[in-house]
Amino acid sequence: MDALPKCDANYVALTPLTFVKRAASVYAARPSVVHDRVRFTWSQTYERCCRLASSLRSLNVTKNSVVSVLAPNVPALYEMHFGVPMAGAVLNTINTRLNADNVATILRHSEPKVFFVDWEYVPKVRDALKILIKSRGAGGEGADRAASFLPLVVVIDDINSPTGVRLGELEYEQLIRRGNPNFIPEELRDEWDPIALNYTSGTTSQPKGVVYSHRGAYLSTLSLILGWKMGTAPVYLWSLPMFHCNGWTFTWGIAACGGTNICIRNPTALDMYRNITEHKVTHMCCAPIIFNILLEAKPQERRPMNSTVEVLTGGAPPPAALLQKIELLGFHVTHAYGLTEATGPALVCEWQAQWNNLDPESRSKLKARQGVSILTLADVDVKNLETMESVPRDGKTMGEIVLRGSSIMKGYYKDPKATSNAFKDGWFLTGDVGVVHADGYLEIKDRSKDVIISGGENITSVELENVLYTHPRVLEAAVVAMPHPRWGESPCAFIALKTNTAGDSDKVDEAEIISYCRKNLPHYMVPKKVEFMQELPKTPTGKILKFLLRETAKNFIVPEEKAQNTPRSVVTTYVHHPEPQEQVVAMSRM
Amino acid sequence: MDALPKCDANYVALTPLTFVKRAASVYAARPSVVHDRVRFTWSQTYERCCRLASSLRSLNVTKNSVVSVLAPNVPALYEMHFGVPMAGAVLNTINTRLNADNVATILRHSEPKVFFVDWEYVPKVRDALKILIKSRGAGGEGADRAASFLPLVVVIDDINSPTGVRLGELEYEQLIRRGNPNFIPEELRDEWDPIALNYTSGTTSQPKGVVYSHRGAYLSTLSLILGWKMGTAPVYLWSLPMFHCNGWTFTWGIAACGGTNICIRNPTALDMYRNITEHKVTHMCCAPIIFNILLEAKPQERRPMNSTVEVLTGGAPPPAALLQKIELLGFHVTHAYGLTEATGPALVCEWQAQWNNLDPESRSKLKARQGVSILTLADVDVKNLETMESVPRDGKTMGEIVLRGSSIMKGYYKDPKATSNAFKDGWFLTGDVGVVHADGYLEIKDRSKDVIISGGENITSVELENVLYTHPRVLEAAVVAMPHPRWGESPCAFIALKTNTAGDSDKVDEAEIISYCRKNLPHYMVPKKVEFMQELPKTPTGKILKFLLRETAKNFIVPEEKAQNTPRSVVTTYVHHPEPQEQVVAMSRM
């Protein structure tokens, strides 16, 4: 074969920027972004992105500069997903649920040239900047030096903002107005160039900055619009924050499909129902918590659903009970699994037609599995990390879920050690423990740290929590390992109860929960202790802080009689059905 | 930004081979290939491809070897689309409609190590090999030398083959049987490596070998399954030859979707209808000629259609009349435009919901436009090749259609001059002339050479042919330029008539056709001469040989009275509405 070298006509860098350019040409007059009374078409959105990019250039933003933003799902944040990389820069969307301390940490680490701040978060950012200045001062450097290090702040006003919320001189719409509508984006020469920087919440450590390439973002986007069968012109409700892995890539994906972005500032029941019916929403993404918000809506907040809304959910396996309830309302749920490092969803529980014939409970169970790899992922596997061998497809042998493909992150920003630890032998290590079922579908059994080994049996907290959530009075549940004199570890449940609205007079105490678990679980899995809390401790993103609960549980002493009362069946299980491979795998993860 | 170098976990070469590996894992038990009584599942297909690849290795096939094949749409040809590149080799599918001379030319040029031949084409290949040996001998080299140059021939038997059709010792199923089912494909290090070599029919010159990269094939495949919204588990009927741009990439695409390939040896009406109903076909591709076959089916060949079949058509714009008839039968047509050099379809006439409200004729007209770029194409434009400026979006200014993106061919094999001529200023030149409508949709007006400039007006033969095809008695029509004493050129129509089955006694002669055109066309577009033929001359792929017709038309002399009788309106048009830009563009293409 000849060499046949690449040329500009047949080798063009893959980038999501082609999606918005194409949308402006192909879907020029179609609505692109809707937010209350604000409406744009795709040709307008493209022009606004060009204007934004040219203004950023005039603000000293150059190739690979970081541009940070702290904003809810407003049109400006959507536009930045194209406008910022069109200026050659890297978009850093910050989680709005973080506190001023966290925000300061991210700014210190990412060193943005420009920092867009929605009016609602001006006070928080004012505090964050103070912390930043103080810390620079404390570092022995002069205040001037510190100030020069601060990003240029640009406030985002919108139709809901009170007048006069300012932080510095600049406002987003000014940049748009003064920008050049005919700005020609610098041509991307290398698709490996960075497009986005997303900090993981990092509940136990300093946040880590995950860097995406244009190539990775492009391929992930294609996979997701394909795997979810979005078709053309979907109407997409922004119930998932765009700051979560760039809205699981749907920021770019909706442009690729020529769809319409329905932006909402907060995913309240009222705003979701109103927008769903008013704009005939076809698709939305969310964590399972949103199902609760929709289910618990007051009658005056509800709207009759005229057609099915496709929902992609992830972040946690949706409990079966919740799945069934939300689908009755008119939402059709697809379950996906992903992480920031995988540019959002990496596995999707692709539905198989023959499952339609199963009973609702079996269907929910199948749906709660994490599923199969998205199309552009080169491979996914569950491996024993000691040997790097694949686990058998038996639905029970656990191992670590590992991924490879061009949509995996480039690495962690300024953190070569963490980057190198994340990869092993050509695989990205997710840190999640799972199994592979006979049909090739993966199911997560736990975050590595959440495996409880009790009497040689692996107990996964997720499984136990799933049962606890089916109890009518349980609002929140988390299970961690507690030291046990006989079994090494045993499960300890932390529970927050719902307020008793049903007028139910039954008392819910430890005995009731344990008895409920006995009815619904193998005995060895039943928690040996149940601790009630008003609310479980969580990160600003809503992840339960299990490491805190683990610390607490370490100090619990299992009453001697309970230790002795442990049913013999557990021992029997252990003696007669040891599963050495499982045990080794699980222990290697502890 | 840090450099963050690529690693094996986050930068994996893009290749369609991942599709079949994934299908074997995710859709293991689903039917992959069906051909009469032959049935395979995806895990079987994957294993057979591994076996094929390992056997090819044992036959001295190595990285970048060419493996040729001459076969209809049988399972073996499908498997080669994965098995051959899994061996590191390049698949060269040869058009079965070529004659022995053409086949010999391709073999001489591509120098395959192995040549798979379906039993049906053994006689043709026997002749081709004789030609090859003779030509080598004639070149002054010994017969031994020539023989050593011949490819190793492997015959493909199937359940329909008469026994004893052999050419050499080897048979395809032998290679499968003796292959290693656990063969591990050599890892692709560079996605720019070649995967396929497809010769264009090249009616006027030596065939040109178009080379595809793994990257290009991968991206085209994603675009097409996305753009056509195939979903999961489509049932795909192979009415389009796989040797046409690898079945417009659907060879790879059906694996990507976990669909089922329904293989048929010949697209007869009976076989198509039977397979459509028996296997519940959801999708098929074809040239518009297949519509005629389906429409002209005898009653005993027809089957009632139980659900709509999605049809992607291309190769020529489907005449509106044909579109309306075929859709009434239960086929839903999408029109695409592409060329071998663009790895199949490059534009798809993406349907817009608001068009559903139009009358059938308007809908057909919109559908016959070539449409908008597929998602992975970086850009498409219509340009004045002199200035490389884009034409306005006015639906009338013509220019050459140019494309760029990673799914454009690497180039022509062993033909640096043709390769370099195909590209200009970062664009691939299609050689087709078109316009851009105000809504961004492209419409082809003609192959460059088919523009007729008459009295300063551009006449496109396609437009005229479209009208001719609406005449109830016209079976085939082709329009070319004829010299005209007054107007420079004028259109000359060549027509083959349908046999008169309706018992219609009307005589169809030149006067009748001209009068019909006068009723339906601006006068200046009316052919000045109509020539009737039994059948129009065509290439083995069914393309009308216009250059032959042009040669014939050169000798026609327009009768003086007709030249004078040309209505004044033409002159008026010329004088009062000159469109200099159109004229320049069109003339530059002649």
mmCIF file of C-alpha atoms in Angstrom, chain A residues 101-374:
data_model
loop_
_atom_site.group_PDB
_atom_site.id
_atom_site.type_symbol
_atom_site.label_atom_id
_atom_site.label_comp_id
_atom_site.label_asym_id
_atom_site.label_seq_id
_atom_site.Cartn_x
_atom_site.Cartn_y
_atom_site.Cartn_z
ATOM 1 C CA ASP A 101 -13.455 27.357 50.026
ATOM 2 C CA ASN A 102 -13.841 24.688 47.317
ATOM 3 C CA VAL A 103 -14.265 27.320 44.624
ATOM 4 C CA ALA A 104 -11.090 29.076 45.787
ATOM 5 C CA THR A 105 -9.224 25.766 45.682
ATOM 6 C CA ILE A 106 -10.325 25.175 42.079
ATOM 7 C CA LEU A 107 -9.435 28.712 40.995
ATOM 8 C CA ARG A 108 -6.021 28.379 42.597
ATOM 9 C CA HIS A 109 -5.447 25.120 40.781
ATOM 10 C CA SER A 110 -6.909 25.964 37.372
ATOM 11 C CA GLU A 111 -5.655 29.597 37.140
ATOM 12 C CA PRO A 112 -8.375 30.815 34.773
ATOM 13 C CA LYS A 113 -7.830 33.953 32.721
ATOM 14 C CA VAL A 114 -11.538 34.741 32.786
ATOM 15 C CA PHE A 115 -14.152 33.665 35.338
ATOM 16 C CA PHE A 116 -17.838 33.891 34.417
ATOM 17 C CA VAL A 117 -20.120 34.131 37.449
ATOM 18 C CA ASP A 118 -23.888 33.947 37.396
ATOM 19 C CA TRP A 119 -25.438 36.788 39.412
ATOM 20 C CA GLU A 120 -26.807 34.279 41.920
ATOM 21 C CA TYR A 121 -23.311 33.184 42.924
ATOM 22 C CA VAL A 122 -21.691 36.598 43.174
ATOM 23 C CA PRO A 123 -21.620 36.529 47.001
ATOM 24 C CA LYS A 124 -20.011 33.089 47.032
ATOM 25 C CA VAL A 125 -17.411 34.156 44.510
ATOM 26 C CA ARG A 126 -16.712 37.358 46.436
ATOM 27 C CA ASP A 127 -15.831 35.115 49.414
ATOM 28 C CA ALA A 128 -13.813 32.735 47.255
ATOM 29 C CA LEU A 129 -11.761 35.589 45.831
ATOM 30 C CA LYS A 130 -11.117 36.886 49.357
ATOM 31 C CA ILE A 131 -9.847 33.448 50.371
ATOM 32 C CA LEU A 132 -7.672 33.386 47.280
ATOM 33 C CA ILE A 133 -6.171 36.795 48.010
ATOM 34 C CA LYS A 134 -5.627 35.918 51.649
ATOM 35 C CA SER A 135 -3.926 32.630 50.833
ATOM 36 C CA ARG A 136 -1.656 34.293 48.304
ATOM 37 C CA GLY A 137 -0.834 36.931 50.901
ATOM 38 C CA ALA A 138 -0.154 34.246 53.506
ATOM 39 C CA GLY A 139 2.186 32.621 51.062
ATOM 40 C CA GLY A 140 4.555 35.533 51.653
ATOM 41 C CA GLU A 141 3.711 37.361 48.463
ATOM 42 C CA GLY A 142 2.449 40.875 48.206
ATOM 43 C CA ALA A 143 -1.203 41.691 47.798
ATOM 44 C CA ASP A 144 -0.541 43.271 44.380
ATOM 45 C CA ARG A 145 1.012 40.111 43.133
ATOM 46 C CA ALA A 146 -1.969 38.158 44.455
ATOM 47 C CA ALA A 147 -4.462 40.491 42.822
ATOM 48 C CA SER A 148 -2.751 40.238 39.452
ATOM 49 C CA PHE A 149 -3.187 36.523 39.755
ATOM 50 C CA LEU A 150 -6.957 36.788 40.084
ATOM 51 C CA PRO A 151 -9.093 35.916 37.076
ATOM 52 C CA LEU A 152 -10.981 38.616 35.256
ATOM 53 C CA VAL A 153 -14.539 38.245 36.535
ATOM 54 C CA VAL A 154 -17.485 38.599 34.156
ATOM 55 C CA VAL A 155 -20.957 38.524 35.694
ATOM 56 C CA ILE A 156 -23.822 36.798 33.902
ATOM 57 C CA ASP A 157 -27.095 38.672 34.250
ATOM 58 C CA ASP A 158 -30.296 37.132 33.056
ATOM 59 C CA ILE A 159 -33.928 38.053 32.936
ATOM 60 C CA ASN A 160 -34.346 36.917 36.536
ATOM 61 C CA SER A 161 -31.458 38.843 38.019
ATOM 62 C CA PRO A 162 -31.992 41.745 40.383
ATOM 63 C CA THR A 163 -30.359 44.879 39.057
ATOM 64 C CA GLY A 164 -27.012 45.986 40.285
ATOM 65 C CA VAL A 165 -25.430 42.621 41.073
ATOM 66 C CA ARG A 166 -21.927 43.324 39.935
ATOM 67 C CA LEU A 167 -18.444 42.104 40.578
ATOM 68 C CA GLY A 168 -16.091 44.141 38.484
ATOM 69 C CA GLU A 169 -16.974 45.948 35.310
ATOM 70 C CA LEU A 170 -17.904 43.321 32.797
ATOM 71 C CA GLU A 171 -21.165 41.635 31.996
ATOM 72 C CA TYR A 172 -21.683 38.652 29.685
ATOM 73 C CA GLU A 173 -24.085 40.316 27.239
ATOM 74 C CA GLN A 174 -21.601 43.154 26.787
ATOM 75 C CA LEU A 175 -19.059 40.638 25.553
ATOM 76 C CA ILE A 176 -21.606 39.218 23.144
ATOM 77 C CA ARG A 177 -22.586 42.648 21.859
ATOM 78 C CA ARG A 178 -19.072 43.854 21.280
ATOM 79 C CA GLY A 179 -17.864 40.551 19.796
ATOM 80 C CA ASN A 180 -17.304 39.951 16.118
ATOM 81 C CA PRO A 181 -20.186 37.916 14.634
ATOM 82 C CA ASN A 182 -17.929 36.823 11.772
ATOM 83 C CA PHE A 183 -15.099 35.648 13.991
ATOM 84 C CA ILE A 184 -13.430 32.631 12.426
ATOM 85 C CA PRO A 185 -12.413 30.114 15.085
ATOM 86 C CA GLU A 186 -8.747 29.203 14.992
ATOM 87 C CA GLU A 187 -8.562 25.884 13.200
ATOM 88 C CA LEU A 188 -7.913 23.009 15.563
ATOM 89 C CA ARG A 189 -4.756 21.282 14.375
ATOM 90 C CA ASP A 190 -4.663 18.509 16.961
ATOM 91 C CA GLU A 191 -7.796 16.744 18.202
ATOM 92 C CA TRP A 192 -5.844 15.740 21.336
ATOM 93 C CA ASP A 193 -5.882 19.398 22.437
ATOM 94 C CA PRO A 194 -7.874 20.034 25.619
ATOM 95 C CA ILE A 195 -11.467 21.288 25.450
ATOM 96 C CA ALA A 196 -12.666 21.015 29.057
ATOM 97 C CA LEU A 197 -11.410 20.773 32.623
ATOM 98 C CA ASN A 198 -13.825 19.250 35.129
ATOM 99 C CA TYR A 199 -13.033 18.907 38.814
ATOM 100 C CA THR A 200 -14.286 15.785 40.548
ATOM 101 C CA SER A 201 -15.930 16.520 43.843
ATOM 102 C CA GLY A 202 -13.152 14.640 45.651
ATOM 103 C CA THR A 203 -14.848 14.303 48.992
ATOM 104 C CA THR A 204 -11.768 13.022 50.801
ATOM 105 C CA SER A 205 -8.977 14.867 49.069
ATOM 106 C CA GLN A 206 -8.075 17.907 47.052
ATOM 107 C CA PRO A 207 -10.180 18.057 43.914
ATOM 108 C CA LYS A 208 -8.682 16.546 40.811
ATOM 109 C CA GLY A 209 -9.004 18.311 37.448
ATOM 110 C CA VAL A 210 -10.080 15.926 34.718
ATOM 111 C CA VAL A 211 -8.998 17.072 31.246
ATOM 112 C CA TYR A 212 -10.972 16.131 28.116
ATOM 113 C CA SER A 213 -9.621 16.253 24.593
ATOM 114 C CA HIS A 214 -11.630 17.501 21.607
ATOM 115 C CA ARG A 215 -11.408 13.959 20.233
ATOM 116 C CA GLY A 216 -12.751 12.387 23.425
ATOM 117 C CA ALA A 217 -15.583 14.893 23.754
ATOM 118 C CA TYR A 218 -16.533 14.378 20.107
ATOM 119 C CA LEU A 219 -16.607 10.593 20.319
ATOM 120 C CA SER A 220 -18.477 10.483 23.629
ATOM 121 C CA THR A 221 -21.079 12.829 22.227
ATOM 122 C CA LEU A 222 -21.632 10.630 19.164
ATOM 123 C CA SER A 223 -21.941 7.535 21.346
ATOM 124 C CA LEU A 224 -24.539 9.039 23.583
ATOM 125 C CA ILE A 225 -26.830 10.506 20.967
ATOM 126 C CA LEU A 226 -26.553 7.157 19.174
ATOM 127 C CA GLY A 227 -26.968 4.906 22.186
ATOM 128 C CA TRP A 228 -29.927 6.874 23.461
ATOM 129 C CA LYS A 229 -31.469 7.056 19.954
ATOM 130 C CA MET A 230 -32.176 10.758 20.159
ATOM 131 C CA GLY A 231 -33.059 11.173 16.495
ATOM 132 C CA THR A 232 -33.258 14.669 15.099
ATOM 133 C CA ALA A 233 -34.681 17.719 16.786
ATOM 134 C CA PRO A 234 -35.096 16.333 20.324
ATOM 135 C CA VAL A 235 -36.394 18.797 22.896
ATOM 136 C CA TYR A 236 -34.018 18.442 25.800
ATOM 137 C CA LEU A 237 -34.761 19.624 29.346
ATOM 138 C CA TRP A 238 -31.712 20.685 31.325
ATOM 139 C CA SER A 239 -32.568 18.928 34.595
ATOM 140 C CA LEU A 240 -28.963 17.700 34.822
ATOM 141 C CA PRO A 241 -26.425 20.405 35.627
ATOM 142 C CA MET A 242 -24.211 21.282 32.664
ATOM 143 C CA PHE A 243 -21.303 21.330 35.118
ATOM 144 C CA HIS A 244 -21.584 17.542 35.470
ATOM 145 C CA CYS A 245 -19.209 16.280 32.771
ATOM 146 C CA ASN A 246 -20.481 19.037 30.468
ATOM 147 C CA GLY A 247 -24.002 17.754 30.963
ATOM 148 C CA TRP A 248 -22.900 14.198 30.168
ATOM 149 C CA THR A 249 -21.827 15.632 26.766
ATOM 150 C CA PHE A 250 -25.389 16.613 25.825
ATOM 151 C CA THR A 251 -24.310 20.267 25.698
ATOM 152 C CA TRP A 252 -22.511 19.288 22.504
ATOM 153 C CA GLY A 253 -24.959 16.514 21.641
ATOM 154 C CA ILE A 254 -28.042 18.682 21.337
ATOM 155 C CA ALA A 255 -26.220 20.760 18.722
ATOM 156 C CA ALA A 256 -25.254 17.560 16.906
ATOM 157 C CA CYS A 257 -28.929 16.541 16.758
ATOM 158 C CA GLY A 258 -30.221 20.006 15.937
ATOM 159 C CA GLY A 259 -32.332 19.814 19.077
ATOM 160 C CA THR A 260 -33.680 22.448 21.420
ATOM 161 C CA ASN A 261 -32.149 23.138 24.838
ATOM 162 C CA ILE A 262 -34.747 23.973 27.466
ATOM 163 C CA CYS A 263 -32.744 25.734 30.165
ATOM 164 C CA ILE A 264 -33.975 25.910 33.746
ATOM 165 C CA ARG A 265 -32.233 27.581 36.641
ATOM 166 C CA ASN A 266 -33.323 24.994 39.208
ATOM 167 C CA PRO A 267 -34.869 21.555 38.727
ATOM 168 C CA THR A 268 -37.937 22.259 40.824
ATOM 169 C CA ALA A 269 -41.015 20.109 40.273
ATOM 170 C CA LEU A 270 -42.957 23.127 39.023
ATOM 171 C CA ASP A 271 -40.301 24.241 36.536
ATOM 172 C CA MET A 272 -39.749 20.740 35.246
ATOM 173 C CA TYR A 273 -43.424 19.908 34.724
ATOM 174 C CA ARG A 274 -44.174 23.329 33.254
ATOM 175 C CA ASN A 275 -41.353 23.171 30.732
ATOM 176 C CA ILE A 276 -42.030 19.540 29.854
ATOM 177 C CA THR A 277 -45.592 20.266 28.824
ATOM 178 C CA GLU A 278 -45.049 23.749 27.398
ATOM 179 C CA HIS A 279 -42.146 22.739 25.124
ATOM 180 C CA LYS A 280 -43.075 19.093 24.541
ATOM 181 C CA VAL A 281 -39.846 17.859 26.076
ATOM 182 C CA THR A 282 -38.691 14.548 24.629
ATOM 183 C CA HIS A 283 -35.498 13.890 26.580
ATOM 184 C CA MET A 284 -33.910 14.707 29.919
ATOM 185 C CA CYS A 285 -31.062 13.419 32.092
ATOM 186 C CA CYS A 286 -30.898 13.340 35.863
ATOM 187 C CA ALA A 287 -29.740 11.590 39.008
ATOM 188 C CA PRO A 288 -32.420 9.405 40.656
ATOM 189 C CA ILE A 289 -33.044 12.130 43.243
ATOM 190 C CA ILE A 290 -34.920 14.047 40.544
ATOM 191 C CA PHE A 291 -37.413 11.169 40.371
ATOM 192 C CA ASN A 292 -38.254 11.896 44.000
ATOM 193 C CA ILE A 293 -38.786 15.562 43.232
ATOM 194 C CA LEU A 294 -41.118 14.682 40.370
ATOM 195 C CA LEU A 295 -42.964 12.053 42.406
ATOM 196 C CA GLU A 296 -43.356 14.266 45.457
ATOM 197 C CA ALA A 297 -44.669 17.242 43.481
ATOM 198 C CA LYS A 298 -47.707 18.940 44.970
ATOM 199 C CA PRO A 299 -50.867 18.749 42.858
ATOM 200 C CA GLN A 300 -50.580 22.422 41.835
ATOM 201 C CA GLU A 301 -47.025 21.801 40.596
ATOM 202 C CA ARG A 302 -47.998 18.880 38.364
ATOM 203 C CA ARG A 303 -48.997 18.990 34.740
ATOM 204 C CA PRO A 304 -50.580 16.189 32.747
ATOM 205 C CA MET A 305 -47.931 14.510 30.589
ATOM 206 C CA ASN A 306 -49.083 14.205 26.989
ATOM 207 C CA SER A 307 -46.298 11.992 25.755
ATOM 208 C CA THR A 308 -43.475 9.918 27.120
ATOM 209 C CA VAL A 309 -40.284 11.648 28.190
ATOM 210 C CA GLU A 310 -37.092 9.650 27.733
ATOM 211 C CA VAL A 311 -34.954 9.909 30.859
ATOM 212 C CA LEU A 312 -31.315 8.926 31.106
ATOM 213 C CA THR A 313 -30.333 8.442 34.712
ATOM 214 C CA GLY A 314 -27.060 7.728 36.403
ATOM 215 C CA GLY A 315 -24.917 8.594 39.377
ATOM 216 C CA ALA A 316 -26.476 5.804 41.405
ATOM 217 C CA PRO A 317 -28.447 2.704 40.399
ATOM 218 C CA PRO A 318 -32.108 3.712 40.592
ATOM 219 C CA PRO A 319 -33.951 1.627 43.210
ATOM 220 C CA ALA A 320 -36.481 -0.684 41.573
ATOM 221 C CA ALA A 321 -39.413 0.773 43.503
ATOM 222 C CA LEU A 322 -38.547 4.276 42.342
ATOM 223 C CA LEU A 323 -38.156 3.123 38.726
ATOM 224 C CA GLN A 324 -41.600 1.598 38.658
ATOM 225 C CA LYS A 325 -43.243 4.672 40.139
ATOM 226 C CA ILE A 326 -41.568 7.159 37.818
ATOM 227 C CA GLU A 327 -42.371 5.121 34.723
ATOM 228 C CA LEU A 328 -46.047 5.057 35.668
ATOM 229 C CA LEU A 329 -45.953 8.853 35.490
ATOM 230 C CA GLY A 330 -44.909 8.802 31.832
ATOM 231 C CA PHE A 331 -41.124 8.836 32.035
ATOM 232 C CA HIS A 332 -39.252 6.095 30.236
ATOM 233 C CA VAL A 333 -36.003 5.483 32.078
ATOM 234 C CA THR A 334 -32.668 4.325 30.681
ATOM 235 C CA HIS A 335 -29.934 3.683 33.184
ATOM 236 C CA ALA A 336 -26.343 4.642 32.472
ATOM 237 C CA TYR A 337 -23.112 4.447 34.394
ATOM 238 C CA GLY A 338 -20.196 6.738 34.058
ATOM 239 C CA LEU A 339 -17.676 8.914 35.734
ATOM 240 C CA THR A 340 -16.110 12.270 35.109
ATOM 241 C CA GLU A 341 -12.941 10.522 33.929
ATOM 242 C CA ALA A 342 -14.901 8.696 31.199
ATOM 243 C CA THR A 343 -16.451 11.928 29.834
ATOM 244 C CA GLY A 344 -19.780 10.993 31.357
ATOM 245 C CA PRO A 345 -21.696 7.787 30.687
ATOM 246 C CA ALA A 346 -19.501 4.852 29.670
ATOM 247 C CA LEU A 347 -22.046 2.068 30.045
ATOM 248 C CA VAL A 348 -25.701 2.192 29.113
ATOM 249 C CA CYS A 349 -28.233 -0.422 30.098
ATOM 250 C CA GLU A 350 -29.375 -0.978 26.526
ATOM 251 C CA TRP A 351 -32.850 -2.430 26.559
ATOM 252 C CA GLN A 352 -33.458 -5.810 24.914
ATOM 253 C CA ALA A 353 -36.850 -6.284 23.323
ATOM 254 C CA GLN A 354 -37.448 -9.680 24.941
ATOM 255 C CA TRP A 355 -37.331 -8.075 28.392
ATOM 256 C CA ASN A 356 -40.638 -6.369 27.665
ATOM 257 C CA ASN A 357 -42.361 -9.653 28.422
ATOM 258 C CA LEU A 358 -41.051 -9.841 31.985
ATOM 259 C CA ASP A 359 -42.919 -8.756 35.096
ATOM 260 C CA PRO A 360 -42.306 -5.183 36.284
ATOM 261 C CA GLU A 361 -39.985 -6.224 39.086
ATOM 262 C CA SER A 362 -37.713 -8.284 36.851
ATOM 263 C CA ARG A 363 -37.693 -5.457 34.347
ATOM 264 C CA SER A 364 -36.671 -2.969 37.020
ATOM 265 C CA LYS A 365 -33.889 -5.269 38.184
ATOM 266 C CA LEU A 366 -32.537 -5.602 34.666
ATOM 267 C CA LYS A 367 -32.816 -1.878 34.183
ATOM 268 C CA ALA A 368 -30.868 -1.145 37.344
ATOM 269 C CA ARG A 369 -27.839 -2.936 35.907
ATOM 270 C CA GLN A 370 -25.204 -0.639 34.473
ATOM 271 C CA GLY A 371 -25.225 -2.406 31.123
ATOM 272 C CA VAL A 372 -22.950 -2.465 28.148
ATOM 273 C CA SER A 373 -20.271 -0.184 26.784
ATOM 274 C CA ILE A 374 -21.186 2.808 24.682
#
